[in-house]
């Protein structure tokens, strides 16, 4: 079993300024967005220009940050933030929801499309392939922070990782299982899935490869966005089986996590949209 090294969350510190790895992961994501966007424009088959790409980045950043934070507050820790309203502003400490950020970006794309008088679906088709590598960067930020760790796994799994940050949860689990109690006594942590890395690989790298390759050829309007929507929901649903549910939520109906229930509509709408747009916009 490997032990998470408990990285210093601060990457660069020049008093009184401290830049955190979590913030850097977002910056890297936005830089990858611009780089891939320029490649998409050079490939053609899009109404986007370099100026529009640069303009959209501002809209997208606001959508990601505001939507991601509000989504986390509403979907995951609403009662906590009602009692601690000032904590809502501490974005640099983590606490972002992809599903909330996704809704924020959808609203940003709609407003951006109205401003530039282009189809919202075409904006979505252009943006979708640029997103997964940013998600991958964010998951690396989660891993460095030692947050969103995985569920307890088989002690023989060579990739298992102990997270000292999860010690309180490990102690509670060890009470229910004599074998885990022995492991706690010897290693002080229990073996868990490094689920942040699973999500990095699935909803980051794998999703990027699938959507990027699919989008390289002209497709019916709406299909690329639908593939991203359903693909993300599918990969996130799978990864959630390895991710530890939030202790204040636990598992919900049918033994599914909040992340899985939020992903189900994405899978359904993505599949329906892929087929429907493929028929409706076949000649577009």
PDB file of C-alpha atoms in Angstrom:
ATOM      1  CA  UNK A   1       0.000   0.000   0.000  1.00  0.00           C
ATOM      2  CA  UNK A   2       1.244   3.460  -0.945  1.00  0.00           C
ATOM      3  CA  UNK A   3       0.715   6.404   1.367  1.00  0.00           C
ATOM      4  CA  UNK A   4      -0.411   9.761   0.037  1.00  0.00           C
ATOM      5  CA  UNK A   5       2.529  12.146   0.606  1.00  0.00           C
ATOM      6  CA  UNK A   6       0.346  14.995   1.910  1.00  0.00           C
ATOM      7  CA  UNK A   7       1.682  17.615  -0.470  1.00  0.00           C
ATOM      8  CA  UNK A   8       1.859  21.167   0.727  1.00  0.00           C
ATOM      9  CA  UNK A   9      -1.297  22.714  -0.787  1.00  0.00           C
ATOM     10  CA  UNK A  10       0.648  25.939  -1.384  1.00  0.00           C
ATOM     11  CA  UNK A  11       2.755  25.739  -4.545  1.00  0.00           C
ATOM     12  CA  UNK A  12       4.356  29.186  -4.379  1.00  0.00           C
ATOM     13  CA  UNK A  13       4.516  31.458  -1.366  1.00  0.00           C
ATOM     14  CA  UNK A  14       5.811  35.029  -1.482  1.00  0.00           C
ATOM     15  CA  UNK A  15       4.494  36.815   1.583  1.00  0.00           C
ATOM     16  CA  UNK A  16       1.747  37.803   1.747  1.00  0.00           C
ATOM     17  CA  UNK A  17       0.776  35.988  -1.477  1.00  0.00           C
ATOM     18  CA  UNK A  18       0.264  32.225  -1.554  1.00  0.00           C
ATOM     19  CA  UNK A  19      -0.587  30.399  -4.771  1.00  0.00           C
ATOM     20  CA  UNK A  20      -2.160  26.986  -4.232  1.00  0.00           C
ATOM     21  CA  UNK A  21      -1.822  23.911  -6.407  1.00  0.00           C
ATOM     22  CA  UNK A  22      -5.609  23.804  -6.656  1.00  0.00           C
ATOM     23  CA  UNK A  23      -5.643  27.266  -8.228  1.00  0.00           C
ATOM     24  CA  UNK A  24      -2.800  26.317 -10.565  1.00  0.00           C
ATOM     25  CA  UNK A  25      -4.755  23.284 -11.759  1.00  0.00           C
ATOM     26  CA  UNK A  26      -7.541  25.630 -12.896  1.00  0.00           C
ATOM     27  CA  UNK A  27      -5.045  27.946 -14.597  1.00  0.00           C
ATOM     28  CA  UNK A  28      -3.525  24.986 -16.455  1.00  0.00           C
ATOM     29  CA  UNK A  29      -7.022  23.912 -17.477  1.00  0.00           C
ATOM     30  CA  UNK A  30      -7.805  27.339 -18.933  1.00  0.00           C
ATOM     31  CA  UNK A  31      -4.458  27.419 -20.772  1.00  0.00           C
ATOM     32  CA  UNK A  32      -5.170  24.002 -22.287  1.00  0.00           C
ATOM     33  CA  UNK A  33      -8.587  25.306 -23.319  1.00  0.00           C
ATOM     34  CA  UNK A  34      -6.994  28.154 -25.284  1.00  0.00           C
ATOM     35  CA  UNK A  35      -4.337  25.935 -26.845  1.00  0.00           C
ATOM     36  CA  UNK A  36      -6.827  23.309 -27.999  1.00  0.00           C
ATOM     37  CA  UNK A  37      -9.252  26.018 -29.129  1.00  0.00           C
ATOM     38  CA  UNK A  38      -6.630  27.463 -31.462  1.00  0.00           C
ATOM     39  CA  UNK A  39      -6.050  24.014 -32.916  1.00  0.00           C
ATOM     40  CA  UNK A  40      -9.793  23.586 -33.468  1.00  0.00           C
ATOM     41  CA  UNK A  41      -9.976  26.907 -35.295  1.00  0.00           C
ATOM     42  CA  UNK A  42      -7.082  25.909 -37.563  1.00  0.00           C
ATOM     43  CA  UNK A  43      -8.851  22.652 -38.384  1.00  0.00           C
ATOM     44  CA  UNK A  44     -11.807  24.634 -39.732  1.00  0.00           C
ATOM     45  CA  UNK A  45     -15.440  23.470 -39.618  1.00  0.00           C
ATOM     46  CA  UNK A  46     -16.292  26.151 -37.037  1.00  0.00           C
ATOM     47  CA  UNK A  47     -17.608  29.706 -36.982  1.00  0.00           C
ATOM     48  CA  UNK A  48     -15.292  30.556 -34.075  1.00  0.00           C
ATOM     49  CA  UNK A  49     -12.458  33.010 -34.568  1.00  0.00           C
ATOM     50  CA  UNK A  50      -9.417  33.666 -32.381  1.00  0.00           C
ATOM     51  CA  UNK A  51     -11.081  36.805 -31.015  1.00  0.00           C
ATOM     52  CA  UNK A  52     -14.239  34.867 -30.139  1.00  0.00           C
ATOM     53  CA  UNK A  53     -12.182  32.186 -28.386  1.00  0.00           C
ATOM     54  CA  UNK A  54     -10.415  34.766 -26.233  1.00  0.00           C
ATOM     55  CA  UNK A  55     -13.740  36.432 -25.448  1.00  0.00           C
ATOM     56  CA  UNK A  56     -15.392  33.164 -24.515  1.00  0.00           C
ATOM     57  CA  UNK A  57     -12.631  32.298 -22.052  1.00  0.00           C
ATOM     58  CA  UNK A  58     -13.796  35.155 -19.813  1.00  0.00           C
ATOM     59  CA  UNK A  59     -17.389  33.923 -19.968  1.00  0.00           C
ATOM     60  CA  UNK A  60     -16.274  30.359 -19.366  1.00  0.00           C
ATOM     61  CA  UNK A  61     -14.107  31.201 -16.358  1.00  0.00           C
ATOM     62  CA  UNK A  62     -17.015  33.001 -14.698  1.00  0.00           C
ATOM     63  CA  UNK A  63     -19.354  30.115 -15.498  1.00  0.00           C
ATOM     64  CA  UNK A  64     -16.960  27.510 -14.094  1.00  0.00           C
ATOM     65  CA  UNK A  65     -16.149  29.367 -10.874  1.00  0.00           C
ATOM     66  CA  UNK A  66     -19.599  30.738 -10.039  1.00  0.00           C
ATOM     67  CA  UNK A  67     -21.494  27.652 -11.199  1.00  0.00           C
ATOM     68  CA  UNK A  68     -19.024  25.229  -9.653  1.00  0.00           C
ATOM     69  CA  UNK A  69     -19.114  26.938  -6.275  1.00  0.00           C
ATOM     70  CA  UNK A  70     -22.881  27.409  -6.207  1.00  0.00           C
ATOM     71  CA  UNK A  71     -23.373  23.813  -7.312  1.00  0.00           C
ATOM     72  CA  UNK A  72     -21.166  22.530  -4.500  1.00  0.00           C
ATOM     73  CA  UNK A  73     -23.027  24.662  -1.962  1.00  0.00           C
ATOM     74  CA  UNK A  74     -26.491  23.612  -3.164  1.00  0.00           C
ATOM     75  CA  UNK A  75     -25.856  19.949  -4.028  1.00  0.00           C
ATOM     76  CA  UNK A  76     -23.448  18.903  -1.301  1.00  0.00           C
ATOM     77  CA  UNK A  77     -23.178  21.162   1.790  1.00  0.00           C
ATOM     78  CA  UNK A  78     -26.186  23.473   1.770  1.00  0.00           C
ATOM     79  CA  UNK A  79     -26.925  23.260   5.505  1.00  0.00           C
ATOM     80  CA  UNK A  80     -23.250  23.804   6.414  1.00  0.00           C
ATOM     81  CA  UNK A  81     -22.953  26.977   4.346  1.00  0.00           C
ATOM     82  CA  UNK A  82     -26.230  28.293   5.749  1.00  0.00           C
ATOM     83  CA  UNK A  83     -24.569  28.166   9.149  1.00  0.00           C
ATOM     84  CA  UNK A  84     -21.209  29.482   7.838  1.00  0.00           C
ATOM     85  CA  UNK A  85     -22.066  31.925   5.018  1.00  0.00           C
ATOM     86  CA  UNK A  86     -18.612  33.532   4.868  1.00  0.00           C
ATOM     87  CA  UNK A  87     -17.106  30.132   4.034  1.00  0.00           C
ATOM     88  CA  UNK A  88     -18.869  30.324   0.658  1.00  0.00           C
ATOM     89  CA  UNK A  89     -16.227  32.800  -0.524  1.00  0.00           C
ATOM     90  CA  UNK A  90     -13.219  30.564   0.197  1.00  0.00           C
ATOM     91  CA  UNK A  91     -13.004  29.028  -3.269  1.00  0.00           C
ATOM     92  CA  UNK A  92      -9.218  28.649  -2.968  1.00  0.00           C
ATOM     93  CA  UNK A  93      -9.704  25.978  -0.299  1.00  0.00           C
ATOM     94  CA  UNK A  94     -11.566  23.701  -2.719  1.00  0.00           C
ATOM     95  CA  UNK A  95     -15.210  22.773  -2.834  1.00  0.00           C
ATOM     96  CA  UNK A  96     -16.292  22.925  -6.461  1.00  0.00           C
ATOM     97  CA  UNK A  97     -18.943  20.826  -8.194  1.00  0.00           C
ATOM     98  CA  UNK A  98     -18.492  19.768 -11.801  1.00  0.00           C
ATOM     99  CA  UNK A  99     -22.245  19.538 -12.311  1.00  0.00           C
ATOM    100  CA  UNK A 100     -22.695  23.076 -11.013  1.00  0.00           C
ATOM    101  CA  UNK A 101     -19.789  24.315 -13.115  1.00  0.00           C
ATOM    102  CA  UNK A 102     -21.299  22.576 -16.132  1.00  0.00           C
ATOM    103  CA  UNK A 103     -24.603  24.404 -15.683  1.00  0.00           C
ATOM    104  CA  UNK A 104     -22.680  27.656 -15.217  1.00  0.00           C
ATOM    105  CA  UNK A 105     -20.815  27.136 -18.491  1.00  0.00           C
ATOM    106  CA  UNK A 106     -24.045  26.217 -20.324  1.00  0.00           C
ATOM    107  CA  UNK A 107     -25.529  29.555 -19.242  1.00  0.00           C
ATOM    108  CA  UNK A 108     -22.297  31.301 -20.278  1.00  0.00           C
ATOM    109  CA  UNK A 109     -22.443  29.644 -23.719  1.00  0.00           C
ATOM    110  CA  UNK A 110     -26.056  30.728 -24.185  1.00  0.00           C
ATOM    111  CA  UNK A 111     -25.268  34.350 -23.295  1.00  0.00           C
ATOM    112  CA  UNK A 112     -22.109  34.328 -25.400  1.00  0.00           C
ATOM    113  CA  UNK A 113     -23.996  32.925 -28.412  1.00  0.00           C
ATOM    114  CA  UNK A 114     -26.661  35.611 -28.147  1.00  0.00           C
ATOM    115  CA  UNK A 115     -23.979  38.296 -28.043  1.00  0.00           C
ATOM    116  CA  UNK A 116     -22.227  36.955 -31.154  1.00  0.00           C
ATOM    117  CA  UNK A 117     -25.463  35.908 -32.914  1.00  0.00           C
ATOM    118  CA  UNK A 118     -24.445  32.301 -33.470  1.00  0.00           C
ATOM    119  CA  UNK A 119     -26.172  29.017 -32.662  1.00  0.00           C
ATOM    120  CA  UNK A 120     -25.791  27.932 -29.034  1.00  0.00           C
ATOM    121  CA  UNK A 121     -25.483  24.324 -30.197  1.00  0.00           C
ATOM    122  CA  UNK A 122     -22.584  25.234 -32.475  1.00  0.00           C
ATOM    123  CA  UNK A 123     -20.890  26.989 -29.583  1.00  0.00           C
ATOM    124  CA  UNK A 124     -21.363  23.868 -27.467  1.00  0.00           C
ATOM    125  CA  UNK A 125     -19.963  21.657 -30.233  1.00  0.00           C
ATOM    126  CA  UNK A 126     -16.873  23.854 -30.455  1.00  0.00           C
ATOM    127  CA  UNK A 127     -16.309  24.033 -26.684  1.00  0.00           C
ATOM    128  CA  UNK A 128     -16.973  20.373 -25.755  1.00  0.00           C
ATOM    129  CA  UNK A 129     -13.660  18.862 -26.987  1.00  0.00           C
ATOM    130  CA  UNK A 130     -11.690  21.583 -25.178  1.00  0.00           C
ATOM    131  CA  UNK A 131     -13.029  20.724 -21.723  1.00  0.00           C
ATOM    132  CA  UNK A 132     -11.854  17.200 -20.719  1.00  0.00           C
ATOM    133  CA  UNK A 133      -8.156  18.020 -20.343  1.00  0.00           C
ATOM    134  CA  UNK A 134      -9.143  20.880 -18.031  1.00  0.00           C
ATOM    135  CA  UNK A 135     -11.117  18.361 -15.987  1.00  0.00           C
ATOM    136  CA  UNK A 136      -8.055  16.116 -15.900  1.00  0.00           C
ATOM    137  CA  UNK A 137      -5.987  19.003 -14.560  1.00  0.00           C
ATOM    138  CA  UNK A 138      -8.586  19.643 -11.872  1.00  0.00           C
ATOM    139  CA  UNK A 139      -8.465  16.005 -10.736  1.00  0.00           C
ATOM    140  CA  UNK A 140      -4.700  16.262 -10.340  1.00  0.00           C
ATOM    141  CA  UNK A 141      -5.391  19.280  -8.146  1.00  0.00           C
ATOM    142  CA  UNK A 142      -7.777  17.140  -6.066  1.00  0.00           C
ATOM    143  CA  UNK A 143      -5.095  14.469  -5.716  1.00  0.00           C
ATOM    144  CA  UNK A 144      -2.428  16.935  -4.628  1.00  0.00           C
ATOM    145  CA  UNK A 145      -4.866  18.357  -2.086  1.00  0.00           C
ATOM    146  CA  UNK A 146      -5.526  14.839  -0.802  1.00  0.00           C
ATOM    147  CA  UNK A 147      -9.291  15.381  -1.098  1.00  0.00           C
ATOM    148  CA  UNK A 148     -12.117  13.348  -2.623  1.00  0.00           C
ATOM    149  CA  UNK A 149     -10.320  10.102  -1.778  1.00  0.00           C
ATOM    150  CA  UNK A 150     -11.695   6.688  -2.682  1.00  0.00           C
ATOM    151  CA  UNK A 151     -13.514   3.950  -0.855  1.00  0.00           C
ATOM    152  CA  UNK A 152     -11.706   1.302   1.183  1.00  0.00           C
ATOM    153  CA  UNK A 153     -10.452  -1.440  -1.136  1.00  0.00           C
ATOM    154  CA  UNK A 154      -8.934  -4.914  -1.056  1.00  0.00           C
ATOM    155  CA  UNK A 155      -5.682  -4.876   0.907  1.00  0.00           C
ATOM    156  CA  UNK A 156      -4.020  -6.898  -1.897  1.00  0.00           C
ATOM    157  CA  UNK A 157      -4.586  -4.208  -4.528  1.00  0.00           C
ATOM    158  CA  UNK A 158      -1.084  -2.977  -5.355  1.00  0.00           C
ATOM    159  CA  UNK A 159      -2.401   0.448  -6.426  1.00  0.00           C
ATOM    160  CA  UNK A 160      -4.233   1.031  -3.129  1.00  0.00           C
ATOM    161  CA  UNK A 161      -3.303   4.197  -1.297  1.00  0.00           C
ATOM    162  CA  UNK A 162      -3.630   5.285   2.291  1.00  0.00           C
ATOM    163  CA  UNK A 163      -4.820   8.841   2.837  1.00  0.00           C
ATOM    164  CA  UNK A 164      -3.805  10.288   6.224  1.00  0.00           C
ATOM    165  CA  UNK A 165      -6.465  12.954   5.613  1.00  0.00           C
ATOM    166  CA  UNK A 166      -9.079  10.166   5.902  1.00  0.00           C
ATOM    167  CA  UNK A 167      -7.865   8.920   9.285  1.00  0.00           C
ATOM    168  CA  UNK A 168     -11.090   9.823  11.100  1.00  0.00           C
ATOM    169  CA  UNK A 169     -13.137   7.839   8.574  1.00  0.00           C
ATOM    170  CA  UNK A 170     -10.629   4.968   8.728  1.00  0.00           C
ATOM    171  CA  UNK A 171     -10.954   4.754  12.503  1.00  0.00           C
ATOM    172  CA  UNK A 172     -14.736   4.540  12.264  1.00  0.00           C
ATOM    173  CA  UNK A 173     -14.482   1.811   9.617  1.00  0.00           C
ATOM    174  CA  UNK A 174     -11.951  -0.180  11.648  1.00  0.00           C
ATOM    175  CA  UNK A 175     -14.467  -0.493  14.479  1.00  0.00           C
ATOM    176  CA  UNK A 176     -16.690  -2.589  12.194  1.00  0.00           C
ATOM    177  CA  UNK A 177     -13.995  -4.896  10.778  1.00  0.00           C
ATOM    178  CA  UNK A 178     -11.295  -6.749  12.794  1.00  0.00           C
ATOM    179  CA  UNK A 179      -9.004  -7.018   9.746  1.00  0.00           C
ATOM    180  CA  UNK A 180      -9.167  -3.286   9.167  1.00  0.00           C
ATOM    181  CA  UNK A 181      -8.501  -2.749  12.870  1.00  0.00           C
ATOM    182  CA  UNK A 182      -5.223  -4.679  12.472  1.00  0.00           C
ATOM    183  CA  UNK A 183      -4.289  -2.540   9.494  1.00  0.00           C
ATOM    184  CA  UNK A 184      -5.039   0.623  11.407  1.00  0.00           C
ATOM    185  CA  UNK A 185      -2.826  -0.551  14.225  1.00  0.00           C
ATOM    186  CA  UNK A 186       0.052  -1.299  11.856  1.00  0.00           C
ATOM    187  CA  UNK A 187      -0.236   1.409   9.187  1.00  0.00           C
ATOM    188  CA  UNK A 188      -2.522   4.001  10.848  1.00  0.00           C
ATOM    189  CA  UNK A 189      -4.521   4.260   7.605  1.00  0.00           C
ATOM    190  CA  UNK A 190      -6.657   1.929   5.491  1.00  0.00           C
ATOM    191  CA  UNK A 191      -6.064   1.111   1.803  1.00  0.00           C
ATOM    192  CA  UNK A 192      -8.307   3.140  -0.462  1.00  0.00           C
ATOM    193  CA  UNK A 193      -8.883   3.648  -4.162  1.00  0.00           C
ATOM    194  CA  UNK A 194      -7.003   6.725  -5.464  1.00  0.00           C
ATOM    195  CA  UNK A 195     -10.271   7.743  -7.100  1.00  0.00           C
ATOM    196  CA  UNK A 196      -8.981  11.180  -8.106  1.00  0.00           C
ATOM    197  CA  UNK A 197      -6.590   9.397 -10.488  1.00  0.00           C
ATOM    198  CA  UNK A 198      -9.397   7.178 -11.804  1.00  0.00           C
ATOM    199  CA  UNK A 199     -11.377  10.308 -12.625  1.00  0.00           C
ATOM    200  CA  UNK A 200      -8.281  11.896 -14.176  1.00  0.00           C
ATOM    201  CA  UNK A 201      -8.002   8.898 -16.501  1.00  0.00           C
ATOM    202  CA  UNK A 202     -11.713   8.403 -17.283  1.00  0.00           C
ATOM    203  CA  UNK A 203     -13.451  11.776 -17.440  1.00  0.00           C
ATOM    204  CA  UNK A 204     -10.206  13.504 -18.357  1.00  0.00           C
ATOM    205  CA  UNK A 205      -7.960  11.550 -20.705  1.00  0.00           C
ATOM    206  CA  UNK A 206     -10.391   8.926 -22.076  1.00  0.00           C
ATOM    207  CA  UNK A 207     -13.202  11.423 -22.603  1.00  0.00           C
ATOM    208  CA  UNK A 208     -10.820  13.819 -24.338  1.00  0.00           C
ATOM    209  CA  UNK A 209      -9.608  11.143 -26.766  1.00  0.00           C
ATOM    210  CA  UNK A 210     -13.154  10.055 -27.647  1.00  0.00           C
ATOM    211  CA  UNK A 211     -14.626  13.548 -28.124  1.00  0.00           C
ATOM    212  CA  UNK A 212     -11.554  15.046 -29.819  1.00  0.00           C
ATOM    213  CA  UNK A 213     -11.307  12.272 -32.415  1.00  0.00           C
ATOM    214  CA  UNK A 214     -15.060  12.352 -33.057  1.00  0.00           C
ATOM    215  CA  UNK A 215     -15.043  16.133 -33.533  1.00  0.00           C
ATOM    216  CA  UNK A 216     -12.192  16.186 -36.067  1.00  0.00           C
ATOM    217  CA  UNK A 217     -14.671  15.450 -38.884  1.00  0.00           C
ATOM    218  CA  UNK A 218     -17.808  17.497 -39.658  1.00  0.00           C
ATOM    219  CA  UNK A 219     -20.700  16.210 -37.533  1.00  0.00           C
ATOM    220  CA  UNK A 220     -24.409  17.028 -37.321  1.00  0.00           C
ATOM    221  CA  UNK A 221     -24.922  20.107 -35.156  1.00  0.00           C
ATOM    222  CA  UNK A 222     -25.372  19.082 -31.518  1.00  0.00           C
ATOM    223  CA  UNK A 223     -23.768  15.638 -31.749  1.00  0.00           C
ATOM    224  CA  UNK A 224     -20.337  16.571 -30.386  1.00  0.00           C
ATOM    225  CA  UNK A 225     -21.897  18.309 -27.380  1.00  0.00           C
ATOM    226  CA  UNK A 226     -24.210  15.324 -26.822  1.00  0.00           C
ATOM    227  CA  UNK A 227     -21.276  12.905 -26.940  1.00  0.00           C
ATOM    228  CA  UNK A 228     -19.446  14.951 -24.323  1.00  0.00           C
ATOM    229  CA  UNK A 229     -22.554  15.166 -22.124  1.00  0.00           C
ATOM    230  CA  UNK A 230     -23.312  11.453 -22.188  1.00  0.00           C
ATOM    231  CA  UNK A 231     -19.648  10.455 -22.102  1.00  0.00           C
ATOM    232  CA  UNK A 232     -18.882  12.502 -19.031  1.00  0.00           C
ATOM    233  CA  UNK A 233     -21.972  11.215 -17.251  1.00  0.00           C
ATOM    234  CA  UNK A 234     -21.016   7.618 -18.089  1.00  0.00           C
ATOM    235  CA  UNK A 235     -17.388   7.890 -16.966  1.00  0.00           C
ATOM    236  CA  UNK A 236     -18.328   9.823 -13.814  1.00  0.00           C
ATOM    237  CA  UNK A 237     -20.998   7.250 -12.932  1.00  0.00           C
ATOM    238  CA  UNK A 238     -18.400   4.456 -13.139  1.00  0.00           C
ATOM    239  CA  UNK A 239     -15.733   6.351 -11.189  1.00  0.00           C
ATOM    240  CA  UNK A 240     -18.174   7.119  -8.380  1.00  0.00           C
ATOM    241  CA  UNK A 241     -18.205   3.413  -7.429  1.00  0.00           C
ATOM    242  CA  UNK A 242     -14.599   3.887  -6.278  1.00  0.00           C
ATOM    243  CA  UNK A 243     -15.022   7.348  -4.753  1.00  0.00           C
ATOM    244  CA  UNK A 244     -15.904   7.733  -1.080  1.00  0.00           C
ATOM    245  CA  UNK A 245     -19.347   9.334  -0.737  1.00  0.00           C
ATOM    246  CA  UNK A 246     -19.394  12.562   1.229  1.00  0.00           C
ATOM    247  CA  UNK A 247     -19.866  11.670   4.890  1.00  0.00           C
ATOM    248  CA  UNK A 248     -22.652  14.215   5.320  1.00  0.00           C
ATOM    249  CA  UNK A 249     -24.603  12.658   2.421  1.00  0.00           C
ATOM    250  CA  UNK A 250     -23.596   9.016   2.229  1.00  0.00           C
ATOM    251  CA  UNK A 251     -25.235   6.825  -0.358  1.00  0.00           C
ATOM    252  CA  UNK A 252     -28.697   7.832  -1.511  1.00  0.00           C
ATOM    253  CA  UNK A 253     -31.582   5.945  -3.137  1.00  0.00           C
ATOM    254  CA  UNK A 254     -30.630   2.598  -4.743  1.00  0.00           C
ATOM    255  CA  UNK A 255     -27.214   2.836  -3.105  1.00  0.00           C
ATOM    256  CA  UNK A 256     -26.041   5.520  -5.532  1.00  0.00           C
ATOM    257  CA  UNK A 257     -24.023   8.593  -4.616  1.00  0.00           C
ATOM    258  CA  UNK A 258     -25.017  12.188  -5.259  1.00  0.00           C
ATOM    259  CA  UNK A 259     -22.469  12.313  -8.090  1.00  0.00           C
ATOM    260  CA  UNK A 260     -24.109   9.304  -9.740  1.00  0.00           C
ATOM    261  CA  UNK A 261     -27.632  10.691  -9.461  1.00  0.00           C
ATOM    262  CA  UNK A 262     -26.458  13.980 -10.970  1.00  0.00           C
ATOM    263  CA  UNK A 263     -24.800  12.029 -13.800  1.00  0.00           C
ATOM    264  CA  UNK A 264     -27.868   9.960 -14.739  1.00  0.00           C
ATOM    265  CA  UNK A 265     -29.658  12.866 -16.515  1.00  0.00           C
ATOM    266  CA  UNK A 266     -26.436  13.613 -18.383  1.00  0.00           C
ATOM    267  CA  UNK A 267     -26.228  10.048 -19.690  1.00  0.00           C
ATOM    268  CA  UNK A 268     -29.885   9.985 -20.731  1.00  0.00           C
ATOM    269  CA  UNK A 269     -29.919  13.438 -22.349  1.00  0.00           C
ATOM    270  CA  UNK A 270     -26.570  12.804 -24.030  1.00  0.00           C
ATOM    271  CA  UNK A 271     -27.747   9.532 -25.591  1.00  0.00           C
ATOM    272  CA  UNK A 272     -31.069  10.997 -26.726  1.00  0.00           C
ATOM    273  CA  UNK A 273     -29.403  14.130 -28.074  1.00  0.00           C
ATOM    274  CA  UNK A 274     -26.756  12.156 -29.975  1.00  0.00           C
ATOM    275  CA  UNK A 275     -29.398  10.117 -31.829  1.00  0.00           C
ATOM    276  CA  UNK A 276     -31.883  12.981 -32.279  1.00  0.00           C
ATOM    277  CA  UNK A 277     -29.375  15.543 -33.550  1.00  0.00           C
ATOM    278  CA  UNK A 278     -27.858  12.897 -35.805  1.00  0.00           C
ATOM    279  CA  UNK A 279     -31.214  12.484 -37.550  1.00  0.00           C
ATOM    280  CA  UNK A 280     -32.453  16.078 -37.400  1.00  0.00           C
ATOM    281  CA  UNK A 281     -29.245  17.809 -38.482  1.00  0.00           C
ATOM    282  CA  UNK A 282     -27.842  15.153 -40.786  1.00  0.00           C
ATOM    283  CA  UNK A 283     -27.418  17.646 -43.650  1.00  0.00           C
ATOM    284  CA  UNK A 284     -26.280  20.640 -41.529  1.00  0.00           C
TER     285      UNK A 284
END
